[in-house]
PDB file of C-alpha atoms and ligand atoms in Angstrom:
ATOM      1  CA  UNK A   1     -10.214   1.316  37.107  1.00 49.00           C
ATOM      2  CA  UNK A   2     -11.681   2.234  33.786  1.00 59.00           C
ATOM      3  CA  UNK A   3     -15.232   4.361  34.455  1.00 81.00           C
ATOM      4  CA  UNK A   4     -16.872   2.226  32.105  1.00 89.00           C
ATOM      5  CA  UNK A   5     -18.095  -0.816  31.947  1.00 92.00           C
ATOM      6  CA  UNK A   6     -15.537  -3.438  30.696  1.00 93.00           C
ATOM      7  CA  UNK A   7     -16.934  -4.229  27.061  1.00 93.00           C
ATOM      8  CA  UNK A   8     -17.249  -0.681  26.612  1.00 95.00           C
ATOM      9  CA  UNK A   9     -14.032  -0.122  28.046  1.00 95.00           C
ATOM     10  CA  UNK A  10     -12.392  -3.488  25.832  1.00 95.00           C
ATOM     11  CA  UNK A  11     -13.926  -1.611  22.655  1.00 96.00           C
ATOM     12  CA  UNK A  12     -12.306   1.612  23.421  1.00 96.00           C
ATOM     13  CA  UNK A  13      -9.526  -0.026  23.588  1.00 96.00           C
ATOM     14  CA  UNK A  14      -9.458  -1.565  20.593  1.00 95.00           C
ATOM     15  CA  UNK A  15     -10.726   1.269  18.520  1.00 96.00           C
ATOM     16  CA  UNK A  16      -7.748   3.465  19.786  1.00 95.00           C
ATOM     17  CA  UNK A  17      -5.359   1.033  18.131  1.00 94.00           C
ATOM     18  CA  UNK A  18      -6.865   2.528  14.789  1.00 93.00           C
ATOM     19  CA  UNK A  19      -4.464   4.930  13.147  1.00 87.00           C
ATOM     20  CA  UNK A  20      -5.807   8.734  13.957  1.00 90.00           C
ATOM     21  CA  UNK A  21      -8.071   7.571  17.091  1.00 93.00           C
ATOM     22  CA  UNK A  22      -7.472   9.157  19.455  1.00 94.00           C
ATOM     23  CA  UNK A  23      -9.648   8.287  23.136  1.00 94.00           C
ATOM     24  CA  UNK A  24     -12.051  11.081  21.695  1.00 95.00           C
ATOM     25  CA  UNK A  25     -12.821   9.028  18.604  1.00 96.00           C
ATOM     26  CA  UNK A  26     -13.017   6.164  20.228  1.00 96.00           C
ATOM     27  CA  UNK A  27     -15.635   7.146  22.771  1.00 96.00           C
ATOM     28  CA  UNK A  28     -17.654   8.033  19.823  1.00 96.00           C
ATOM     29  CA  UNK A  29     -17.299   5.142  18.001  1.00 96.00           C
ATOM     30  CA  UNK A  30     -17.458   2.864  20.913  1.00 96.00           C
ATOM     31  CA  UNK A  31     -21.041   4.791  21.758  1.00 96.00           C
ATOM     32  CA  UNK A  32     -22.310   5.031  18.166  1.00 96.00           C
ATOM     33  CA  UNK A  33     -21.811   0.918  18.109  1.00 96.00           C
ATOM     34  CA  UNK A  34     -23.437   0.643  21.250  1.00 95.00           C
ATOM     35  CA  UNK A  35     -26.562   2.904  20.133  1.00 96.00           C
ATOM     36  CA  UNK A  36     -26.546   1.075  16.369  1.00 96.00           C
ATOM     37  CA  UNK A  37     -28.976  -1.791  15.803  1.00 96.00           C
ATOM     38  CA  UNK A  38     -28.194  -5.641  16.910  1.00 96.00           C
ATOM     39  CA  UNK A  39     -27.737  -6.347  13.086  1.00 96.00           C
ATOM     40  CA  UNK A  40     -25.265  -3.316  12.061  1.00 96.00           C
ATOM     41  CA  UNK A  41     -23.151  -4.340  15.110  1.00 95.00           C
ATOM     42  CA  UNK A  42     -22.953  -7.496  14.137  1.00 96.00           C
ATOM     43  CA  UNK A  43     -22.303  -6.383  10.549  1.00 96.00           C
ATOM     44  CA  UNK A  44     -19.166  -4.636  11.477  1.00 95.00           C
ATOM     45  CA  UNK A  45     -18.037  -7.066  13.576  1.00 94.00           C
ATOM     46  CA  UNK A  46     -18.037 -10.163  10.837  1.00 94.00           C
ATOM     47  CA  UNK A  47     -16.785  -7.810   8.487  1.00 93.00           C
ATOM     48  CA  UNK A  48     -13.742  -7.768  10.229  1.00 92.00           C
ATOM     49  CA  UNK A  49     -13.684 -11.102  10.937  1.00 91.00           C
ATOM     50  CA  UNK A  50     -14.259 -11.848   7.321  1.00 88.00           C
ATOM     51  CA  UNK A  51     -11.368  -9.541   6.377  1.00 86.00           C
ATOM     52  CA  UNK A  52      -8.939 -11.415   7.922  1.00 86.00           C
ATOM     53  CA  UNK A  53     -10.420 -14.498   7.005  1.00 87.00           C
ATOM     54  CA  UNK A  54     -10.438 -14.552   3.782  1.00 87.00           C
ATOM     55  CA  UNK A  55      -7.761 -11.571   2.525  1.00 88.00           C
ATOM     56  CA  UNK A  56      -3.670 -12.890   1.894  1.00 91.00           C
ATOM     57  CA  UNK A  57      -1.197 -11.203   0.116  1.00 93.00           C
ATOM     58  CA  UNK A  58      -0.409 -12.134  -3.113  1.00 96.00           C
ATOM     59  CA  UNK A  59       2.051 -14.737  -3.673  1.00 95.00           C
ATOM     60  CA  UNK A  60       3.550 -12.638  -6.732  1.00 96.00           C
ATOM     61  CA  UNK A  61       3.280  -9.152  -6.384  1.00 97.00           C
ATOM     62  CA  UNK A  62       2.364  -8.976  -2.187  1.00 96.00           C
ATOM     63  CA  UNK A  63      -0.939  -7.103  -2.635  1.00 96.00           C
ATOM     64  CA  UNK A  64      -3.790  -7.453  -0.277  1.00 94.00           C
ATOM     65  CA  UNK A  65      -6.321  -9.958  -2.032  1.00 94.00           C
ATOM     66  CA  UNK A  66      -9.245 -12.905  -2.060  1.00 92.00           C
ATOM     67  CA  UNK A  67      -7.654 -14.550  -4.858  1.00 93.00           C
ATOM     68  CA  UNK A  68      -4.008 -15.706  -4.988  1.00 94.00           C
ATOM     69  CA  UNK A  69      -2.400 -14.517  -7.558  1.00 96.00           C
ATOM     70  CA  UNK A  70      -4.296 -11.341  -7.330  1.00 96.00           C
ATOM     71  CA  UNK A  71      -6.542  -9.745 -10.426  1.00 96.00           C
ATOM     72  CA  UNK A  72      -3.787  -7.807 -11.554  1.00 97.00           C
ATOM     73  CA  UNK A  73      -1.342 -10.034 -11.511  1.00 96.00           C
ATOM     74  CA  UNK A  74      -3.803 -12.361 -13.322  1.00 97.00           C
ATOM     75  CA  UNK A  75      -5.400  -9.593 -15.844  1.00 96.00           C
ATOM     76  CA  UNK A  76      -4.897 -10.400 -19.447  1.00 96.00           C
ATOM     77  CA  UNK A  77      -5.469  -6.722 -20.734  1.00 95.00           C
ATOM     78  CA  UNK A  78      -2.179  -5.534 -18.288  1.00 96.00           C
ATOM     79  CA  UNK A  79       1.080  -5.244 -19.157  1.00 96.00           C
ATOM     80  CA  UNK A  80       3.203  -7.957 -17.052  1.00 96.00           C
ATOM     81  CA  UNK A  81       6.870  -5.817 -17.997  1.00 96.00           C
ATOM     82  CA  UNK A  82       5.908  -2.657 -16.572  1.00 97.00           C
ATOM     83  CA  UNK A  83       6.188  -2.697 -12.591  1.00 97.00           C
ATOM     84  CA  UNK A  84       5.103  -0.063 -10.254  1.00 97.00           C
ATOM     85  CA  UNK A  85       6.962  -0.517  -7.245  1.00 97.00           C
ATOM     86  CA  UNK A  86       4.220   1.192  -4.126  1.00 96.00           C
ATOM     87  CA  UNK A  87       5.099   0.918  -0.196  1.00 94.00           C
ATOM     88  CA  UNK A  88       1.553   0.389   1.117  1.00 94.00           C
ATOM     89  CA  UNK A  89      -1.219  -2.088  -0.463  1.00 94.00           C
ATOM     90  CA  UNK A  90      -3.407   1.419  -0.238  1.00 92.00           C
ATOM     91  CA  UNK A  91      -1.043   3.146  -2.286  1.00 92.00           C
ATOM     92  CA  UNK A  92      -2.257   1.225  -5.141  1.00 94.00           C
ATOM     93  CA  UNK A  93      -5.846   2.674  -5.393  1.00 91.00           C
ATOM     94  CA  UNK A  94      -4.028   6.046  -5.839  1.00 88.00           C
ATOM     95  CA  UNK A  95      -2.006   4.861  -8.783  1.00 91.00           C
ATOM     96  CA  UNK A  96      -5.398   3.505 -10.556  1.00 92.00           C
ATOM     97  CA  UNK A  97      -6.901   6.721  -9.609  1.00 87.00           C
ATOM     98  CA  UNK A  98      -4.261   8.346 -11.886  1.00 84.00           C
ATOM     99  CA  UNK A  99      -5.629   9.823 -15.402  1.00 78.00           C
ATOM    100  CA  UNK A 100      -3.673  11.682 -17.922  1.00 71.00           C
ATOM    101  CA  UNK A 101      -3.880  12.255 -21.491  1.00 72.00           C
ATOM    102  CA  UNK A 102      -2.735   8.594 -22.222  1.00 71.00           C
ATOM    103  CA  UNK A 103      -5.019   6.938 -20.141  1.00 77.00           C
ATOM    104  CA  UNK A 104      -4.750   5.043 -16.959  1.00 86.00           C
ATOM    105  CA  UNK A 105      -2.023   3.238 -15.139  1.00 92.00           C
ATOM    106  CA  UNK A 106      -1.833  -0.187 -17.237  1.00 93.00           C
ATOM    107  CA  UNK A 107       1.160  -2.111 -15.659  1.00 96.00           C
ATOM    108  CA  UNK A 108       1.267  -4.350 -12.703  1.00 97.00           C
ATOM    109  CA  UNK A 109       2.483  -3.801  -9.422  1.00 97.00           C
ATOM    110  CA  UNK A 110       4.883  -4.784  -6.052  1.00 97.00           C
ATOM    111  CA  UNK A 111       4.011  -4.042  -2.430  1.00 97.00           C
ATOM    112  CA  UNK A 112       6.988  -3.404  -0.231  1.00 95.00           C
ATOM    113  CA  UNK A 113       5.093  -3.010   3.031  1.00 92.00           C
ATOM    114  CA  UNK A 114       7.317  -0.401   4.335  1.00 90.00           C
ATOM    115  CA  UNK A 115      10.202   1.785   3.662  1.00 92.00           C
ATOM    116  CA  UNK A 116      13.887   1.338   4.912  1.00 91.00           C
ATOM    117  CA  UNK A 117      13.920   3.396   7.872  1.00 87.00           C
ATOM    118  CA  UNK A 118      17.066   2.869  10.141  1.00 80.00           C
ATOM    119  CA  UNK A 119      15.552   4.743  12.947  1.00 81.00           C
ATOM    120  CA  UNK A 120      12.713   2.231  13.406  1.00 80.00           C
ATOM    121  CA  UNK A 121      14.976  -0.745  12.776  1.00 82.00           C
ATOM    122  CA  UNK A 122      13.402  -1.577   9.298  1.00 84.00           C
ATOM    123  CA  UNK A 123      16.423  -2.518   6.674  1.00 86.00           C
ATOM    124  CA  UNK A 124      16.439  -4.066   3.267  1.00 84.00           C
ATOM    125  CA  UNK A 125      15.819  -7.908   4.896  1.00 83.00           C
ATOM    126  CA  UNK A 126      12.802  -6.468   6.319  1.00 84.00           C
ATOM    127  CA  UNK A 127      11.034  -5.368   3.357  1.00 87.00           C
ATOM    128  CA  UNK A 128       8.912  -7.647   1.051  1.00 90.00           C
ATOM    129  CA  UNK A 129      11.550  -7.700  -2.180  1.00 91.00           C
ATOM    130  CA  UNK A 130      12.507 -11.325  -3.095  1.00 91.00           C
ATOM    131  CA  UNK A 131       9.352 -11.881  -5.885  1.00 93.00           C
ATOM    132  CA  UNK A 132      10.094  -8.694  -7.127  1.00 95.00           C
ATOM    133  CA  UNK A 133      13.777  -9.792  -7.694  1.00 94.00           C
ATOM    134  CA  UNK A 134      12.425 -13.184  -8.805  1.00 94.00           C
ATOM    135  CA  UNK A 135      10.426 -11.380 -11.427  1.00 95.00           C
ATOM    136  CA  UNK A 136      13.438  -9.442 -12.828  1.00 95.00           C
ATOM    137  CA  UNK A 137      16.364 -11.402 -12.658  1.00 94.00           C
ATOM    138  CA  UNK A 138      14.237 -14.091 -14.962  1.00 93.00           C
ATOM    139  CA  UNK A 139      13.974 -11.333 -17.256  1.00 93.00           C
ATOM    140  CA  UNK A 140       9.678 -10.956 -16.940  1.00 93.00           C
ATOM    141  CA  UNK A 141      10.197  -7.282 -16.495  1.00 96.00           C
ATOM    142  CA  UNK A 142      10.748  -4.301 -18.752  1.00 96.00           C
ATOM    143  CA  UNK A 143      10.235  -1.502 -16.494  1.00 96.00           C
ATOM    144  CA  UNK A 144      10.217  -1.149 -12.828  1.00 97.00           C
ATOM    145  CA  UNK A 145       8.929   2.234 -11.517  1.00 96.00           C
ATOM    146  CA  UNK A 146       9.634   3.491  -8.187  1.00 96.00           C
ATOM    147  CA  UNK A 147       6.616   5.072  -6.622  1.00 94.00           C
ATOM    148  CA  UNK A 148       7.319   4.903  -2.696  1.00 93.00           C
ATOM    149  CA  UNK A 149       6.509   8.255  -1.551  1.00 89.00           C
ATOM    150  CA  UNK A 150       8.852  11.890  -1.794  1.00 86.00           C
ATOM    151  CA  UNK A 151       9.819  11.340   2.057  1.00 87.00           C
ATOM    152  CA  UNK A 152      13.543  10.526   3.328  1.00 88.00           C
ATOM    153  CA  UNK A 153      12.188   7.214   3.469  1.00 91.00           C
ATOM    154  CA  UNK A 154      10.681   6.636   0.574  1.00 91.00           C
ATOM    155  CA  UNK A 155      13.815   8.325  -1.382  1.00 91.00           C
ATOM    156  CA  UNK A 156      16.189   5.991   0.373  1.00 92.00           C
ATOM    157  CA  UNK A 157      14.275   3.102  -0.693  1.00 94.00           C
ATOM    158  CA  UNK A 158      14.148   3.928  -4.416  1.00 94.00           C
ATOM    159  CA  UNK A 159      17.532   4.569  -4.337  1.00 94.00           C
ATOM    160  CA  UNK A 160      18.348   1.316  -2.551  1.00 94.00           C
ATOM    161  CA  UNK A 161      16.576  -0.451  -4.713  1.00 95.00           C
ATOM    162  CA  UNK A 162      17.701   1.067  -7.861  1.00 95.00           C
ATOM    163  CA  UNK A 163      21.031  -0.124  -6.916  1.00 94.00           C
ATOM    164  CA  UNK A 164      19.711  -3.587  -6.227  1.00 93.00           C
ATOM    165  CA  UNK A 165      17.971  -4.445  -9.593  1.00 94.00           C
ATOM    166  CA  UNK A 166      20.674  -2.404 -10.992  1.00 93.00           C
ATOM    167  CA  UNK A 167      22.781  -5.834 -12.103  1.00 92.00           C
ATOM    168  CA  UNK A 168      19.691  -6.625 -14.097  1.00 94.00           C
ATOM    169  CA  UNK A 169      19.122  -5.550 -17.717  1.00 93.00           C
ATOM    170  CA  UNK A 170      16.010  -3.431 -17.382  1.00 94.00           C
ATOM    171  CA  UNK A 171      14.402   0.391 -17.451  1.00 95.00           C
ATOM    172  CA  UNK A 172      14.635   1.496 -13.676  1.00 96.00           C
ATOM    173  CA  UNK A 173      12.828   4.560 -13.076  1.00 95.00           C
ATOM    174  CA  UNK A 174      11.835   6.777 -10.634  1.00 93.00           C
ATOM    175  CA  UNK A 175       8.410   9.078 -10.735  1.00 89.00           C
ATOM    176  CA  UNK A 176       8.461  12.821 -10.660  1.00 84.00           C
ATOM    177  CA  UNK A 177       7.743  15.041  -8.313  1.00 73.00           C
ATOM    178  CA  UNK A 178       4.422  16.212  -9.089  1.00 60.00           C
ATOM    179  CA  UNK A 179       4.010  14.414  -5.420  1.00 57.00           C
ATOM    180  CA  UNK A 180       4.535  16.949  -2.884  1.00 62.00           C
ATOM    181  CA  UNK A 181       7.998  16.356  -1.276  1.00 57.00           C
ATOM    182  CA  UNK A 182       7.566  14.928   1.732  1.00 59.00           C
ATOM    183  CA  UNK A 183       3.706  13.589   1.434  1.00 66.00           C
ATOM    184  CA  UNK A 184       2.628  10.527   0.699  1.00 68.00           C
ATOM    185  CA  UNK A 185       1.347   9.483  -2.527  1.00 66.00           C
ATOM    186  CA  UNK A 186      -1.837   8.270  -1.476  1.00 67.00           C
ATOM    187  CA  UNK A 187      -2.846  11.588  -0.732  1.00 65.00           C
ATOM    188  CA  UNK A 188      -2.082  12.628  -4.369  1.00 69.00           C
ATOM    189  CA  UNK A 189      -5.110  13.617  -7.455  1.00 73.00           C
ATOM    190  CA  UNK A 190      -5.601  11.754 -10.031  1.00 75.00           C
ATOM    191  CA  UNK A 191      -4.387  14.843 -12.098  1.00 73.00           C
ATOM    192  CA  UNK A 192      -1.003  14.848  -9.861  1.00 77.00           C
ATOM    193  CA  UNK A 193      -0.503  11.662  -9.738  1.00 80.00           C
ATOM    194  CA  UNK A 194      -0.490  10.926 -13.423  1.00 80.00           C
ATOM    195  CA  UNK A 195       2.060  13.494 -13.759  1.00 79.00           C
ATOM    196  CA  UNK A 196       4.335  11.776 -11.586  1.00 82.00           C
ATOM    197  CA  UNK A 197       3.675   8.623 -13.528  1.00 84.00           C
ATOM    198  CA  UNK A 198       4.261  10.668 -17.153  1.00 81.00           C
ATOM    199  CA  UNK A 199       6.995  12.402 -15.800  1.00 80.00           C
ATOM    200  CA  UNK A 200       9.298   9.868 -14.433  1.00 88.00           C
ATOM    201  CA  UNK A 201      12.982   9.528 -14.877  1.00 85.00           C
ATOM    202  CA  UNK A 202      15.512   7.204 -15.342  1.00 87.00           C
ATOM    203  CA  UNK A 203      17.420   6.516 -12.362  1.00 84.00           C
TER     204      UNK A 203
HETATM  205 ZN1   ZN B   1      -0.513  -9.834  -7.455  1.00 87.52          ZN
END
């Protein structure tokens, strides 16, 4: 039997789902809540409620948004040939983070949601890639840039889908590795990152 109550113990429990929780953090958490006023409790509760209320993935591009198709996707100033090609929704904010001497990031993008990875079970049917073929076998695309992360997944993913979209007349690239081999770009500077976006190669 748990030595706390049971909502205390059903929070706990929760919280420790979180990625990076461990019981420690959830204790804390779990307490903090319990401490906080009636209204910030309920504030964090609704807001994720709300999230999964009213957040989809995009129909196009598979990012995490209220509006469907999503604000890129939608923007007029963006450039609809250029893809960026990220694993995570997250990884995203780390590609508009990127600044170099030519400005920001200005192309659109296309959530995988995961990297092939044998090991776990996860092949090509299981990631998100039919719009993204959609999109370039009907010729809407230019450029399609491969920034999953310098890991053994992310590398056999590019690769694997390099070959894929091969058959298709289009610039397939790949970007440098001004990521850290073997970290994940969402961890990467602005600076960094918009070296790996200059940098890229054809693949
Ligand atoms: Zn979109």
């Amino acid at each position: 039997m748990s030595r706390y109550a049971e909502p205390m113990a059903r929070l706990i429990e929760e919280l420790k789902k979180l990625p990076g929780v461990g019981t420690k953090s959830a204790q804390r958490f779990a307490f903090h809540i319990l401490r906080s006023s009636d209204e910030d409790a309920a504030a964090l509760a609704e807001a994720v409620r709300g999230l999964k209320a009213s957040l989809r993935l995009c129909s196009i591009c598979n990012s995490v948004t209220d509006v469907d198709p999503c604000a890129y996707c939608t923007s007029p100033t963006r450039n609809h040939r250029l893809v960026c090609v990220v694993e995570e929704p997250t990884n995203i904010s780390a590609v508009e983070r990127a600044r170099g001497p030519h400005g920001g990031y200005q192309g659109v993008y296309h959530v995988l949601h995961g990297t092939l990875s044998p090991l776990h079970g996860i092949g090509p049917n299981q990631l998100r890639t039919s719009t993204l073929v959609e999109r370039v076998s009907s010729g809407e695309v230019d450029e399609v840039i491969l920034a999953t992360s310098p890991t053994l997944e992310g590398e056999a993913t590019a690769t694997w889908l390099a070959d894929t979209l091969r058959a298709f007349p289009l610039r397939i690239t790949r970007i440098a590795t001004g990521v850290p081999a073997g970290s994940d770009i969402e961890y990467a500077d602005e600076v960094t990152m918009a070296q790996a976006l200059e940098g890229r190669r054809e693949l």
